[in-house]
Amino acid sequence: MGWGTIISRRLKVFSLALFVYFDYKAVQKRVQWVSAVKKNSIWEKTHERNARRVLNLMIELEGLWVKMGQYLSTRADVLPEPYITVLKQLQDSLPPRPLEEVRGTIEKELGKPMSELFANFDNNPLATASIAQVHRATLEDGREVVVKIQHDGIKEIILEDLKNAKSLIEWIAWAEPQYDFNPMIDEWCKEAPKELDFNHEAENTRTVSRNLSQKTEDGAASVSSDVDVLIPEVIQSTERVLVLQYMDGIRLHDNDSLEAYGVDKKKLVEEITRAYAHQLYIDGFFNGDPHPGNFLVSKEPPHKPILLDFGLTKRISQSMRQALAKMFLSCAEGDQVALLSAFAEMGLKLRVDMPQQSMDIATIFFRQSTTADEAKENIKALNEQRERNTKALQEKMKLNKKEVKHFNPVDAFPGDAIIFMRVLNLLRGLSASLNVRIVYLDIMRPFAESTLLGSITRGPSTNSQWIYDSPVNSEVESKLRSLLLEIGSEKILGIQVCAYKDGKVIIDTAAGSLGKYDPRPVQPDSLFPVFSVTKGITAGMVHWLVDKGKLKYDETVADIWPEFGTNKKELIKVHHLLNHTAGLHNALADVAKTDPLFLCDWEETLRQMAKCTPETEPGSSQIYHYLSFGWLCGGLIEHASGKKFQEILEEAIVRPLQIDGELYIGIPPGVESRLAALTVDMEEIQMLSGLRPGPDVPSELLSGIAQMAAGVPALFNTLNIRRAIVPAANGHISARALARYYAALGASGSIPPPHSSSSKPPLGSHVHIPTLPTAAPKKKKKKGSAKKGGSTPDKGEYAQLRTSDADSEASASAGSTGGTMFTNSSGSILDAFMGVGEYSGMIHPNGKFGLGFRRYGKAGSMPTGFGHSGMGGSNGFCDPEHAFAIVVTVNRMSLGSVTRRVVRFVCEELGVPVPDEFSVDGEKGPDMVLNLATPPE
């Protein structure tokens, strides 16, 4: 193609683009002054004349522009009706190429005269498309075939058109920033040239046909039989000629024939959708160009879809398939945590933290399709949603109207996801053009689920990666891994175990999957949701403030927190809060039940807690403060320190121990991809039926507990709850971070040497509060300026929690060289944790708690250790006498049988006494679910 042709094509494209753009801008100004009825008429005529201009140029230029027109003609769900009507003409044949050109290409590519190749060759083409022309023929052996012949010079035209399209898209993005299609055209530029090699298409056709005709493995066999389509057999191929089996069928736009043959159009589109769901989620290999011209319908009942043209076919990795399936299911269930996690897994990076808007946008791709008759209302609804999202973005980022138009909330958009979304849009357009309504969530869900469940159900016997491939730290760890394999996936979904002995890491093992619908392996840095385990962290913060002289154990709470001194709470002291003897065990329980999202309002929970009235005299009864413990201690921490709860958490625990990014009470934005998701072992939970709580457990706790336990994951998997500060029940930790914490506590606060260097990624290597990518323009630095980077989006409360760089460096230095968490590093701090020695008068006689920690040991004897277990089975504790600390985190909530078995095994291997809490017959503590019953083990 000469320079003259190149320049001519480019001028025609941009001239028309400008002409259409200014036409719309002029009409936009004009309709402001006319009535609504006249306005609609003006817009209708504007759409029609511009659609015809676009059609005429596309037909003239052919090549890529015809393909683009075919794509646009299927988008009846978003484009004005005149464009659909006009551009549908591109689904019909284009003007045919000369027969001499066709014959010449065939003979050159196949190396034989036409007379030797075919017994019969129909000179009239069946169809002429943008890249090739198709003729019907009969082979010498009598087989009926179609011959696809590539147009002469089309390769050069397509490559040039891609450049022009890229330039045009960039101009549109500059002129109208809200319409930035650069990611899509970039992916198209990468994939489209593959269509120009028919050998590539032939192999793709064979692969898709093979995939859709065979039973699939890994749990997907149940859905593979739902795919019932036809694909032509490949007879022969070269780069520019493709010979396929002939299949007699009806074109999708031939509505009269579809009606005459009695084709069920809704069933037809559902079948096509199932075929694509299989390709996308099960095979990871799919046709990226499902426009109406690439389908036929068999004339014989049951009128199966015939899939054609596999030139633009995309292969995606298993991890991307899983991420796309997870994105689909998160939209189906409204799970914002899973959606943000899926985004991170697929490489989609956002510049702003707006989870609800992200969910709204993602759900658009999977929404129920509309009929062509409803297209206008659909366009209106989408425009209204776009306006709402833009307004929310403007408020979030504090941008003016001009700035918000030029702000792109997406920092990186993976090419695989772009083709995936393009396919979904084309399928939606298909149903709109056939005027049928399809519920994509119902059709595609089984395929998405099978992708995730198929990997998860492969337990340790068939999955060599079930135990994460990390170095073995000791002989006991090697034996523990064998035990985990023995227990298997029947009881374990995901688990982490980390243990310290004599200040060194002896166990750091991760196994299983991150969730019921998340087959990614648990890693050492995965974050597990834990419940009352969090109380041990909160208690440590209180002790840290006592050590710093900010409060005293025997101090009246109202002296520190003035608002608290009402409604008979004047005599409650700090040690009452820590020992569960404040009499506020049911405080705010009713509010939390009727409005679970009340848990998310930190300031309001503290205000309401200050107004509560105790049910028993302070110190008279030890009754487990299952939720109120966190708010009571949290309010105390903030009033005693004058700082935010999260700031003290970092200052007292996270930075000194160098466990950044692996211990949270309420997560910040940006860590969702490392979160484990909760589920419930209902078989164990049902064992609670008929049990009665002991005197130290509130009766309200056991009422309907099986039903409540089943609902806990649904609540605590939500993003609102996960981001909330609920210091009694909302920790997100790795076992290795919490084990390091307990190893330090067990040594009176002495910080152990750095965590095992063989643990990957290294403990503490994550940024504790991730920042989103900035879109601020880079400014020229002044000479001598040391300032780096631009502004970052508001991260909410987390943005204000950092102390000075000097404090941070000092803390990091202390962690790396040993150091201590407490000024008082004598044994008396251990006595305070367990409520013994001089602190024995501050605890309830024979109670299960010291000051903030569950006391572990043998019944009737002095406690030998302390820690905290949590609902569902996660646990952390230490035995100071034996310099031993262990943490177990799980995401399949149960009565804790797996945790007890693991702890018992490790203790017995090391010769450490097994506390009653973990023995087979010993008395269990008061934590909800985990300790209310002892199932058979």
Coordinates of C-alpha atoms in Angstrom, one line a residue, residues 498-500 503-505 507 653-660 662-663 734-747 749-756 763-764 811-819 821 876-878 885-887:
C498 CA 3.7 -20.9 63.2
A499 CA 5.6 -21.7 66.3
Y500 CA 8.6 -20.3 68.2
G503 CA 13.2 -17.4 70.4
K504 CA 13.6 -19.2 67.1
V505 CA 11.1 -20.1 64.4
I507 CA 7.3 -24.0 62.4
I653 CA 3.0 -3.8 68.3
V654 CA 3.4 -3.6 64.5
R655 CA 6.5 -1.5 64.1
P656 CA 8.6 -2.8 67.1
L657 CA 8.0 -6.4 66.0
Q658 CA 8.5 -5.5 62.3
I659 CA 5.3 -7.2 61.2
D660 CA 4.1 -4.5 58.9
E662 CA 0.4 -8.8 58.5
L663 CA -1.5 -7.7 61.6
S734 CA -0.9 -14.0 59.5
A735 CA 0.0 -16.8 61.9
R736 CA 3.7 -15.8 61.7
A737 CA 3.0 -12.2 62.7
L738 CA 0.9 -13.2 65.7
A739 CA 3.4 -16.0 66.7
R740 CA 6.1 -13.3 66.8
Y741 CA 3.9 -11.2 69.0
Y742 CA 3.3 -14.1 71.5
A743 CA 7.0 -15.1 71.4
A744 CA 7.8 -11.5 72.5
L745 CA 5.1 -11.4 75.2
G746 CA 6.3 -14.8 76.6
A747 CA 9.8 -13.3 76.9
G749 CA 8.4 -8.2 75.8
S750 CA 11.9 -9.0 74.6
I751 CA 11.8 -9.0 70.8
P752 CA 13.0 -12.2 69.1
P753 CA 15.6 -12.1 66.4
P754 CA 14.3 -11.4 62.9
H755 CA 11.9 -14.0 61.6
S756 CA 13.3 -16.9 59.5
L763 CA 7.8 -11.0 57.3
G764 CA 7.4 -7.2 57.5
S811 CA 11.1 1.2 66.1
A812 CA 12.5 -0.6 63.1
S813 CA 16.0 -0.4 64.5
A814 CA 14.7 -1.8 67.8
G815 CA 13.1 -4.7 66.0
S816 CA 16.1 -5.6 64.0
T817 CA 18.6 -5.6 66.9
G818 CA 16.4 -7.3 69.6
G819 CA 15.1 -4.6 72.0
M821 CA 8.3 -3.9 73.7
G876 CA -2.6 -18.0 69.7
F877 CA -0.8 -18.6 73.0
C878 CA 2.6 -18.9 74.7
A885 CA 4.6 -19.8 71.4
I886 CA 2.2 -21.1 68.7
V887 CA -0.5 -19.7 66.5

